[in-house]
């Protein structure tokens, strides 16, 4: 049997996890069933042992609660000064997170893991909960020892409430407990704990008596002790399963999957916690599903907002959250359970009784009927329920819900229009056909006006049909009893149609909104793909995010030193002005969201999301929503994270493109530098050698040389010096032209004057060539810089003198273009022609017509010609003549507008 090879991706992921774990501090929790069992005492005792062993131990925050034994153990341990927080005119003392990060001990002691930080004071806390402070300490590589009681675990909150009758407000997500590196259970029997309480070793004064009466009853302590022991046992069992995980198959076979169905009622949080406990017991995946039916869409804003807290609670406990929409909650949940292969569906027990349950079965009852392939688990509400919330009408009124009376007016108008149409048809059609007109009106009202107005239309239509058309007419009396059946059927059908059309209208609106969001995400991705430049991409992102989430948005980008700054471009109408740079900088440094609706700095006005991963953030996206539901609902939060991911990818692509372009430019500059040095070194070597030899001869043998020899040697020095000067001048001219430092001094010039000046400058070099001018007599003047155009002619003629044999012909011709806006100049020679290859390459820098030889030059003459001609708005090209030789042709502007 072949040996199974490890998956490289899994190995890489395991290496990354091991590296992250090595950088992260270790968390040790001293865990107990209740206050007073000795958690803090045991933690301090262990800390003194570590200090004696040479470990750097620091007490970050410990609350002794007036216990002498605890205060005695604190003696000799270094302590971090607490942070003074001014709150409503008084000073409270809290744990100083920033000071702990600066001090960076090996082990930091922080008591009361579930403690809520004091919000609303000055300075404000970075995190609302202490466990979040500890998460930041662990990420910084500091090991933390802390304490917590079993009643503070979120998933056990309802169970503790049912057991003790006391609702614990300070809780922490179970994953904090589950991910701890070490758990040390501090156990004490209920009798010993009560004895300590009476002795004043847990609470002092009247607090002890009150605690015994309300909480520290023996049956409560026994139940809490059992729950704590079970929780630790579950952790040990999970650890044992993890040890054999490598021997198990990678795919879960016939595993359980728990689906929790929640609504906007008060039992939703209880169902989520029950689902978490069941998933932990079964070692199963779990998810929480909320279905927005047409009935739920009609709830008040406050009632619908409850699901934000419920779904965020599920995410904090490690569950997956999903929001669906459909006409029926039971049908939608059953279908989704089959899609996700759920084995257990948890719902609340039916709340309707009697005839109401028969007429309108609850979701739980419908799920039991539809269950195929999964079990339905009904959870009864807690016996000690919290006070019911305000009625929906009250909540709606408080929420500012406004009844659209104008729609009811339109409903009455539709009924009147149907009646007028029925009057027009009355003489020619049966009454049954008139009924169809009224049903059509109900359908229109349901599609356009909503459920309430359409129901009014249905009632008015039946009344109008009876009054105006059923004998005896113009009376509500009925002569034939059969019409009562017609009325009843008509009302029923009309109300059903009104309900269905209104439901379809609402669902269409919801589906349309989601489709619109998806389309906008695609539109943003497409626009980002074609936008160039980081600043332009940031503006595109701001515009799309603001449109989708109905908010103000800003993309904050870092400077070279990594500090975020406000955009330098003018703000858009939807820009988030005055974003908090301090919060955004924390997000950029830690790679985690912060601000509104998060666990970090929740008091901030806006929400800030990192663009990229920790250590690789390319910026921060800040949003200030007009309605917090737009960003706090889990599906909206996930969508916003998707937008942030797309923006991060686009900005990273732009940044890499800039880096690649900079690298390419650097490489090109290096190539040009090397080419320039190689060319100049070669073309300077020969003139310098000639000048050195001539100078040496004149210095050593000048007195013995005749006059002609001395003059010849001196002229050779002069000629080579001029060649070197021309070479350097070409380099400098090209640099000035390409950098835009040359300002064109245009004026009207005649072409024969320009050519004559160039020929005079090249007379000596063209002495052995035949030069012929073919300039049309009707040539218009050209609008050029005379000095630069003379240089173009000079460079072309100089090349001809260098590369063509003596005695060959040189022809300079010119003619006007058909549109009279340019003059085309042509320079022909009868030399060996252009070298093989693309003639356009001759205009590149450092391109020479032949390999190294006796001809002096660095290959810049034609590049300078091209730069000058293009600066004038013309073009230049090199061609091969049919009869042999080379042809250079270029255009010059003949109108001032072309300048």
mmCIF file of N, CA and C in Angstrom, residues 548-661:
data_model
loop_
_atom_site.group_PDB
_atom_site.id
_atom_site.type_symbol
_atom_site.label_atom_id
_atom_site.label_comp_id
_atom_site.label_asym_id
_atom_site.label_seq_id
_atom_site.Cartn_x
_atom_site.Cartn_y
_atom_site.Cartn_z
ATOM 1 N N UNK A 548 -23.617 51.848 -1.517
ATOM 2 C CA UNK A 548 -24.182 50.564 -1.108
ATOM 3 C C UNK A 548 -24.652 50.603 0.340
ATOM 4 N N UNK A 549 -23.861 51.177 1.229
ATOM 5 C CA UNK A 549 -24.154 51.126 2.658
ATOM 6 C C UNK A 549 -24.781 52.414 3.183
ATOM 7 N N UNK A 550 -25.102 53.335 2.296
ATOM 8 C CA UNK A 550 -25.725 54.602 2.688
ATOM 9 C C UNK A 550 -24.963 55.232 3.852
ATOM 10 N N UNK A 551 -23.722 55.508 3.601
ATOM 11 C CA UNK A 551 -22.841 56.013 4.650
ATOM 12 C C UNK A 551 -21.845 56.992 4.033
ATOM 13 N N UNK A 552 -21.073 57.583 4.897
ATOM 14 C CA UNK A 552 -19.904 58.328 4.463
ATOM 15 C C UNK A 552 -18.692 57.404 4.595
ATOM 16 N N UNK A 553 -17.780 57.498 3.678
ATOM 17 C CA UNK A 553 -16.655 56.566 3.651
ATOM 18 C C UNK A 553 -15.370 57.311 3.330
ATOM 19 N N UNK A 554 -14.255 56.717 3.735
ATOM 20 C CA UNK A 554 -12.938 57.272 3.429
ATOM 21 C C UNK A 554 -11.932 56.127 3.393
ATOM 22 N N UNK A 555 -10.979 56.224 2.497
ATOM 23 C CA UNK A 555 -9.856 55.287 2.442
ATOM 24 C C UNK A 555 -8.617 56.045 2.890
ATOM 25 N N UNK A 556 -8.078 55.637 4.029
ATOM 26 C CA UNK A 556 -6.898 56.284 4.600
ATOM 27 C C UNK A 556 -5.668 55.480 4.199
ATOM 28 N N UNK A 557 -4.717 56.141 3.571
ATOM 29 C CA UNK A 557 -3.527 55.483 3.053
ATOM 30 C C UNK A 557 -2.314 55.901 3.870
ATOM 31 N N UNK A 558 -1.332 55.002 4.024
ATOM 32 C CA UNK A 558 -0.157 55.329 4.842
ATOM 33 C C UNK A 558 0.883 56.121 4.059
ATOM 34 N N UNK A 559 1.659 56.890 4.802
ATOM 35 C CA UNK A 559 2.804 57.583 4.221
ATOM 36 C C UNK A 559 3.995 56.630 4.197
ATOM 37 N N UNK A 560 5.147 57.149 3.837
ATOM 38 C CA UNK A 560 6.347 56.301 3.739
ATOM 39 C C UNK A 560 6.708 55.711 5.101
ATOM 40 N N UNK A 561 6.470 56.470 6.176
ATOM 41 C CA UNK A 561 6.815 55.973 7.517
ATOM 42 C C UNK A 561 5.712 55.132 8.134
ATOM 43 N N UNK A 562 4.656 54.804 7.374
ATOM 44 C CA UNK A 562 3.601 53.937 7.874
ATOM 45 C C UNK A 562 2.491 54.634 8.618
ATOM 46 N N UNK A 563 2.515 55.957 8.737
ATOM 47 C CA UNK A 563 1.482 56.705 9.439
ATOM 48 C C UNK A 563 0.358 57.067 8.459
ATOM 49 N N UNK A 564 -0.873 56.839 8.904
ATOM 50 C CA UNK A 564 -2.011 57.154 8.050
ATOM 51 C C UNK A 564 -2.206 58.666 7.953
ATOM 52 N N UNK A 565 -2.755 59.093 6.854
ATOM 53 C CA UNK A 565 -3.033 60.516 6.644
ATOM 54 C C UNK A 565 -4.357 60.641 5.910
ATOM 55 N N UNK A 566 -4.941 61.838 5.999
ATOM 56 C CA UNK A 566 -6.159 62.116 5.252
ATOM 57 C C UNK A 566 -5.839 62.214 3.759
ATOM 58 N N UNK A 567 -6.790 61.895 2.889
ATOM 59 C CA UNK A 567 -6.543 62.037 1.445
ATOM 60 C C UNK A 567 -6.192 63.475 1.081
ATOM 61 N N UNK A 568 -5.249 63.618 0.158
ATOM 62 C CA UNK A 568 -4.825 64.945 -0.291
ATOM 63 C C UNK A 568 -5.746 65.512 -1.361
ATOM 64 N N UNK A 569 -6.538 64.649 -2.009
ATOM 65 C CA UNK A 569 -7.419 65.102 -3.071
ATOM 66 C C UNK A 569 -8.660 65.755 -2.471
ATOM 67 N N UNK A 570 -9.349 66.597 -3.244
ATOM 68 C CA UNK A 570 -10.596 67.210 -2.747
ATOM 69 C C UNK A 570 -11.607 66.131 -2.374
ATOM 70 N N UNK A 571 -12.302 66.273 -1.241
ATOM 71 C CA UNK A 571 -13.235 65.225 -0.808
ATOM 72 C C UNK A 571 -14.462 65.147 -1.691
ATOM 73 N N UNK A 572 -15.042 63.950 -1.777
ATOM 74 C CA UNK A 572 -16.312 63.769 -2.467
ATOM 75 C C UNK A 572 -17.453 64.166 -1.529
ATOM 76 N N UNK A 573 -18.641 64.245 -2.076
ATOM 77 C CA UNK A 573 -19.795 64.579 -1.250
ATOM 78 C C UNK A 573 -20.044 63.501 -0.198
ATOM 79 N N UNK A 574 -19.704 62.251 -0.526
ATOM 80 C CA UNK A 574 -19.930 61.139 0.393
ATOM 81 C C UNK A 574 -18.700 60.800 1.221
ATOM 82 N N UNK A 575 -17.686 61.650 1.238
ATOM 83 C CA UNK A 575 -16.466 61.358 1.986
ATOM 84 C C UNK A 575 -16.707 61.498 3.488
ATOM 85 N N UNK A 576 -16.059 60.629 4.254
ATOM 86 C CA UNK A 576 -16.109 60.648 5.719
ATOM 87 C C UNK A 576 -15.033 61.630 6.183
ATOM 88 N N UNK A 577 -15.446 62.838 6.464
ATOM 89 C CA UNK A 577 -14.502 63.859 6.893
ATOM 90 C C UNK A 577 -14.230 63.716 8.391
ATOM 91 N N UNK A 578 -13.048 64.117 8.794
ATOM 92 C CA UNK A 578 -12.646 64.107 10.207
ATOM 93 C C UNK A 578 -12.703 62.701 10.808
ATOM 94 N N UNK A 579 -12.302 61.704 10.040
ATOM 95 C CA UNK A 579 -12.189 60.355 10.588
ATOM 96 C C UNK A 579 -11.126 60.337 11.686
ATOM 97 N N UNK A 580 -11.298 59.434 12.634
ATOM 98 C CA UNK A 580 -10.392 59.352 13.785
ATOM 99 C C UNK A 580 -9.108 58.630 13.362
ATOM 100 N N UNK A 581 -8.036 59.382 13.174
ATOM 101 C CA UNK A 581 -6.783 58.781 12.722
ATOM 102 C C UNK A 581 -6.173 57.869 13.771
ATOM 103 N N UNK A 582 -6.411 58.146 15.056
ATOM 104 C CA UNK A 582 -5.847 57.300 16.105
ATOM 105 C C UNK A 582 -6.446 55.899 16.051
ATOM 106 N N UNK A 583 -7.782 55.818 15.896
ATOM 107 C CA UNK A 583 -8.427 54.507 15.772
ATOM 108 C C UNK A 583 -7.968 53.810 14.487
ATOM 109 N N UNK A 584 -7.930 54.563 13.393
ATOM 110 C CA UNK A 584 -7.514 53.972 12.119
ATOM 111 C C UNK A 584 -6.076 53.468 12.182
ATOM 112 N N UNK A 585 -5.205 54.185 12.879
ATOM 113 C CA UNK A 585 -3.815 53.747 12.984
ATOM 114 C C UNK A 585 -3.719 52.441 13.763
ATOM 115 N N UNK A 586 -4.546 52.301 14.816
ATOM 116 C CA UNK A 586 -4.566 51.041 15.570
ATOM 117 C C UNK A 586 -5.010 49.895 14.664
ATOM 118 N N UNK A 587 -6.009 50.142 13.825
ATOM 119 C CA UNK A 587 -6.486 49.116 12.891
ATOM 120 C C UNK A 587 -5.374 48.731 11.918
ATOM 121 N N UNK A 588 -4.661 49.736 11.397
ATOM 122 C CA UNK A 588 -3.575 49.445 10.451
ATOM 123 C C UNK A 588 -2.451 48.669 11.127
ATOM 124 N N UNK A 589 -2.156 48.978 12.376
ATOM 125 C CA UNK A 589 -1.048 48.304 13.069
ATOM 126 C C UNK A 589 -1.396 46.878 13.465
ATOM 127 N N UNK A 590 -2.675 46.623 13.811
ATOM 128 C CA UNK A 590 -3.055 45.306 14.332
ATOM 129 C C UNK A 590 -3.802 44.455 13.313
ATOM 130 N N UNK A 591 -4.257 45.053 12.216
ATOM 131 C CA UNK A 591 -4.937 44.260 11.192
ATOM 132 C C UNK A 591 -6.296 43.756 11.615
ATOM 133 N N UNK A 592 -6.976 44.446 12.554
ATOM 134 C CA UNK A 592 -8.295 44.032 13.033
ATOM 135 C C UNK A 592 -9.241 45.227 13.007
ATOM 136 N N UNK A 593 -10.543 44.977 12.768
ATOM 137 C CA UNK A 593 -11.498 46.096 12.755
ATOM 138 C C UNK A 593 -11.614 46.747 14.128
ATOM 139 N N UNK A 594 -12.022 47.988 14.131
ATOM 140 C CA UNK A 594 -12.230 48.730 15.375
ATOM 141 C C UNK A 594 -13.291 49.782 15.136
ATOM 142 N N UNK A 595 -13.789 50.323 16.245
ATOM 143 C CA UNK A 595 -14.779 51.379 16.158
ATOM 144 C C UNK A 595 -16.186 50.869 16.345
ATOM 145 N N UNK A 596 -17.138 51.552 15.751
ATOM 146 C CA UNK A 596 -18.558 51.292 15.926
ATOM 147 C C UNK A 596 -18.902 49.821 15.680
ATOM 148 N N UNK A 597 -19.560 49.191 16.653
ATOM 149 C CA UNK A 597 -20.035 47.821 16.495
ATOM 150 C C UNK A 597 -18.991 46.752 16.632
ATOM 151 N N UNK A 598 -17.747 47.105 17.009
ATOM 152 C CA UNK A 598 -16.695 46.108 17.179
ATOM 153 C C UNK A 598 -16.328 45.992 18.651
ATOM 154 N N UNK A 599 -15.390 45.113 18.945
ATOM 155 C CA UNK A 599 -14.947 44.925 20.316
ATOM 156 C C UNK A 599 -13.842 45.888 20.716
ATOM 157 N N UNK A 600 -13.343 46.659 19.773
ATOM 158 C CA UNK A 600 -12.247 47.593 20.053
ATOM 159 C C UNK A 600 -12.708 49.021 19.812
ATOM 160 N N UNK A 601 -12.566 49.862 20.821
ATOM 161 C CA UNK A 601 -12.943 51.270 20.737
ATOM 162 C C UNK A 601 -14.354 51.447 20.166
ATOM 163 N N UNK A 602 -15.354 50.776 20.766
ATOM 164 C CA UNK A 602 -16.719 50.851 20.210
ATOM 165 C C UNK A 602 -17.360 52.221 20.331
ATOM 166 N N UNK A 603 -16.787 53.097 21.153
ATOM 167 C CA UNK A 603 -17.372 54.431 21.295
ATOM 168 C C UNK A 603 -17.052 55.342 20.123
ATOM 169 N N UNK A 604 -16.180 54.918 19.216
ATOM 170 C CA UNK A 604 -15.842 55.742 18.058
ATOM 171 C C UNK A 604 -17.073 55.948 17.171
ATOM 172 N N UNK A 605 -17.117 57.083 16.467
ATOM 173 C CA UNK A 605 -18.278 57.408 15.640
ATOM 174 C C UNK A 605 -18.420 56.460 14.451
ATOM 175 N N UNK A 606 -17.323 56.095 13.846
ATOM 176 C CA UNK A 606 -17.367 55.270 12.655
ATOM 177 C C UNK A 606 -16.758 53.907 12.885
ATOM 178 N N UNK A 607 -16.862 53.069 11.866
ATOM 179 C CA UNK A 607 -16.240 51.746 11.902
ATOM 180 C C UNK A 607 -15.058 51.747 10.936
ATOM 181 N N UNK A 608 -13.960 51.114 11.361
ATOM 182 C CA UNK A 608 -12.727 51.132 10.579
ATOM 183 C C UNK A 608 -12.296 49.691 10.316
ATOM 184 N N UNK A 609 -12.029 49.378 9.054
ATOM 185 C CA UNK A 609 -11.652 48.027 8.655
ATOM 186 C C UNK A 609 -10.284 48.053 7.983
ATOM 187 N N UNK A 610 -9.436 47.063 8.307
ATOM 188 C CA UNK A 610 -8.114 47.019 7.661
ATOM 189 C C UNK A 610 -8.239 46.563 6.215
ATOM 190 N N UNK A 611 -7.452 47.161 5.366
ATOM 191 C CA UNK A 611 -7.379 46.744 3.959
ATOM 192 C C UNK A 611 -6.133 45.884 3.822
ATOM 193 N N UNK A 612 -6.313 44.583 4.011
ATOM 194 C CA UNK A 612 -5.196 43.655 3.990
ATOM 195 C C UNK A 612 -5.086 42.933 5.315
ATOM 196 N N UNK A 613 -4.061 42.094 5.430
ATOM 197 C CA UNK A 613 -3.847 41.314 6.630
ATOM 198 C C UNK A 613 -2.905 42.045 7.573
ATOM 199 N N UNK A 614 -2.845 41.526 8.809
ATOM 200 C CA UNK A 614 -1.960 42.127 9.796
ATOM 201 C C UNK A 614 -0.514 42.079 9.304
ATOM 202 N N UNK A 615 0.140 43.215 9.390
ATOM 203 C CA UNK A 615 1.516 43.316 8.915
ATOM 204 C C UNK A 615 1.622 43.617 7.442
ATOM 205 N N UNK A 616 0.481 43.536 6.699
ATOM 206 C CA UNK A 616 0.512 43.801 5.258
ATOM 207 C C UNK A 616 -0.646 44.711 4.854
ATOM 208 N N UNK A 617 -1.123 45.525 5.773
ATOM 209 C CA UNK A 617 -2.231 46.413 5.445
ATOM 210 C C UNK A 617 -1.761 47.509 4.500
ATOM 211 N N UNK A 618 -2.581 47.768 3.485
ATOM 212 C CA UNK A 618 -2.261 48.824 2.518
ATOM 213 C C UNK A 618 -3.073 50.081 2.792
ATOM 214 N N UNK A 619 -3.911 50.052 3.820
ATOM 215 C CA UNK A 619 -4.713 51.207 4.171
ATOM 216 C C UNK A 619 -5.826 50.800 5.109
ATOM 217 N N UNK A 620 -6.712 51.732 5.385
ATOM 218 C CA UNK A 620 -7.847 51.498 6.289
ATOM 219 C C UNK A 620 -9.088 52.115 5.650
ATOM 220 N N UNK A 621 -10.189 51.349 5.679
ATOM 221 C CA UNK A 621 -11.479 51.837 5.196
ATOM 222 C C UNK A 621 -12.310 52.287 6.394
ATOM 223 N N UNK A 622 -12.721 53.548 6.402
ATOM 224 C CA UNK A 622 -13.567 54.071 7.462
ATOM 225 C C UNK A 622 -14.949 54.388 6.929
ATOM 226 N N UNK A 623 -15.990 53.987 7.682
ATOM 227 C CA UNK A 623 -17.375 54.246 7.275
ATOM 228 C C UNK A 623 -18.128 54.871 8.440
ATOM 229 N N UNK A 624 -18.981 55.818 8.129
ATOM 230 C CA UNK A 624 -19.866 56.458 9.108
ATOM 231 C C UNK A 624 -21.289 56.273 8.598
ATOM 232 N N UNK A 625 -22.011 55.220 9.071
ATOM 233 C CA UNK A 625 -23.328 54.912 8.502
ATOM 234 C C UNK A 625 -24.399 55.871 8.991
ATOM 235 N N UNK A 626 -25.360 56.165 8.119
ATOM 236 C CA UNK A 626 -26.521 56.947 8.532
ATOM 237 C C UNK A 626 -27.491 56.096 9.337
ATOM 238 N N UNK A 627 -27.472 54.776 9.109
ATOM 239 C CA UNK A 627 -28.274 53.815 9.863
ATOM 240 C C UNK A 627 -27.349 52.671 10.256
ATOM 241 N N UNK A 628 -27.177 52.446 11.570
ATOM 242 C CA UNK A 628 -26.176 51.466 12.017
ATOM 243 C C UNK A 628 -26.492 50.065 11.531
ATOM 244 N N UNK A 629 -27.772 49.778 11.224
ATOM 245 C CA UNK A 629 -28.099 48.441 10.732
ATOM 246 C C UNK A 629 -27.406 48.156 9.412
ATOM 247 N N UNK A 630 -27.054 49.194 8.684
ATOM 248 C CA UNK A 630 -26.399 49.010 7.393
ATOM 249 C C UNK A 630 -25.027 48.361 7.520
ATOM 250 N N UNK A 631 -24.416 48.463 8.685
ATOM 251 C CA UNK A 631 -23.087 47.851 8.858
ATOM 252 C C UNK A 631 -23.046 46.848 10.004
ATOM 253 N N UNK A 632 -24.032 46.876 10.918
ATOM 254 C CA UNK A 632 -23.973 45.992 12.078
ATOM 255 C C UNK A 632 -24.646 44.652 11.851
ATOM 256 N N UNK A 633 -25.644 44.576 10.970
ATOM 257 C CA UNK A 633 -26.224 43.274 10.671
ATOM 258 C C UNK A 633 -25.151 42.340 10.127
ATOM 259 N N UNK A 634 -25.121 41.090 10.591
ATOM 260 C CA UNK A 634 -24.024 40.197 10.172
ATOM 261 C C UNK A 634 -23.844 40.088 8.673
ATOM 262 N N UNK A 635 -24.984 39.968 7.913
ATOM 263 C CA UNK A 635 -24.795 39.842 6.467
ATOM 264 C C UNK A 635 -24.260 41.137 5.877
ATOM 265 N N UNK A 636 -24.670 42.288 6.446
ATOM 266 C CA UNK A 636 -24.138 43.557 5.984
ATOM 267 C C UNK A 636 -22.663 43.697 6.368
ATOM 268 N N UNK A 637 -22.331 43.227 7.576
ATOM 269 C CA UNK A 637 -20.934 43.276 8.009
ATOM 270 C C UNK A 637 -20.058 42.412 7.117
ATOM 271 N N UNK A 638 -20.568 41.223 6.747
ATOM 272 C CA UNK A 638 -19.810 40.355 5.845
ATOM 273 C C UNK A 638 -19.656 41.002 4.467
ATOM 274 N N UNK A 639 -20.729 41.650 4.014
ATOM 275 C CA UNK A 639 -20.653 42.324 2.713
ATOM 276 C C UNK A 639 -19.634 43.458 2.753
ATOM 277 N N UNK A 640 -19.632 44.219 3.856
ATOM 278 C CA UNK A 640 -18.659 45.301 3.991
ATOM 279 C C UNK A 640 -17.237 44.743 4.015
ATOM 280 N N UNK A 641 -17.052 43.605 4.688
ATOM 281 C CA UNK A 641 -15.727 42.970 4.700
ATOM 282 C C UNK A 641 -15.332 42.528 3.294
ATOM 283 N N UNK A 642 -16.318 42.063 2.508
ATOM 284 C CA UNK A 642 -16.032 41.673 1.124
ATOM 285 C C UNK A 642 -15.602 42.889 0.305
ATOM 286 N N UNK A 643 -16.300 43.995 0.483
ATOM 287 C CA UNK A 643 -15.907 45.225 -0.201
ATOM 288 C C UNK A 643 -14.484 45.616 0.203
ATOM 289 N N UNK A 644 -14.200 45.548 1.509
ATOM 290 C CA UNK A 644 -12.861 45.905 1.979
ATOM 291 C C UNK A 644 -11.808 44.977 1.371
ATOM 292 N N UNK A 645 -12.138 43.687 1.249
ATOM 293 C CA UNK A 645 -11.192 42.758 0.631
ATOM 294 C C UNK A 645 -10.918 43.086 -0.825
ATOM 295 N N UNK A 646 -11.983 43.433 -1.576
ATOM 296 C CA UNK A 646 -11.794 43.810 -2.975
ATOM 297 C C UNK A 646 -10.966 45.088 -3.101
ATOM 298 N N UNK A 647 -11.237 46.045 -2.225
ATOM 299 C CA UNK A 647 -10.463 47.297 -2.255
ATOM 300 C C UNK A 647 -9.010 47.021 -1.923
ATOM 301 N N UNK A 648 -8.766 46.159 -0.929
ATOM 302 C CA UNK A 648 -7.392 45.833 -0.549
ATOM 303 C C UNK A 648 -6.644 45.170 -1.697
ATOM 304 N N UNK A 649 -7.313 44.245 -2.399
ATOM 305 C CA UNK A 649 -6.669 43.583 -3.543
ATOM 306 C C UNK A 649 -6.316 44.599 -4.631
ATOM 307 N N UNK A 650 -7.250 45.524 -4.897
ATOM 308 C CA UNK A 650 -6.978 46.527 -5.936
ATOM 309 C C UNK A 650 -5.827 47.437 -5.537
ATOM 310 N N UNK A 651 -5.813 47.890 -4.275
ATOM 311 C CA UNK A 651 -4.729 48.765 -3.828
ATOM 312 C C UNK A 651 -3.399 48.016 -3.802
ATOM 313 N N UNK A 652 -3.431 46.753 -3.412
ATOM 314 C CA UNK A 652 -2.192 45.975 -3.413
ATOM 315 C C UNK A 652 -1.678 45.804 -4.836
ATOM 316 N N UNK A 653 -2.627 45.576 -5.779
ATOM 317 C CA UNK A 653 -2.210 45.449 -7.175
ATOM 318 C C UNK A 653 -1.593 46.747 -7.680
ATOM 319 N N UNK A 654 -2.220 47.870 -7.319
ATOM 320 C CA UNK A 654 -1.679 49.165 -7.740
ATOM 321 C C UNK A 654 -0.311 49.420 -7.116
ATOM 322 N N UNK A 655 -0.175 49.048 -5.839
ATOM 323 C CA UNK A 655 1.117 49.247 -5.172
ATOM 324 C C UNK A 655 2.200 48.387 -5.820
ATOM 325 N N UNK A 656 1.869 47.138 -6.119
ATOM 326 C CA UNK A 656 2.846 46.268 -6.778
ATOM 327 C C UNK A 656 3.183 46.784 -8.174
ATOM 328 N N UNK A 657 2.163 47.351 -8.865
ATOM 329 C CA UNK A 657 2.428 47.916 -10.193
ATOM 330 C C UNK A 657 3.384 49.097 -10.092
ATOM 331 N N UNK A 658 3.201 49.925 -9.062
ATOM 332 C CA UNK A 658 4.107 51.059 -8.870
ATOM 333 C C UNK A 658 5.509 50.574 -8.541
ATOM 334 N N UNK A 659 5.588 49.542 -7.693
ATOM 335 C CA UNK A 659 6.908 48.992 -7.361
ATOM 336 C C UNK A 659 7.575 48.414 -8.602
ATOM 337 N N UNK A 660 6.770 47.680 -9.415
ATOM 338 C CA UNK A 660 7.333 47.100 -10.637
ATOM 339 C C UNK A 660 7.780 48.184 -11.605
ATOM 340 N N UNK A 661 6.965 49.260 -11.713
ATOM 341 C CA UNK A 661 7.338 50.353 -12.613
ATOM 342 C C UNK A 661 8.604 51.054 -12.125
#
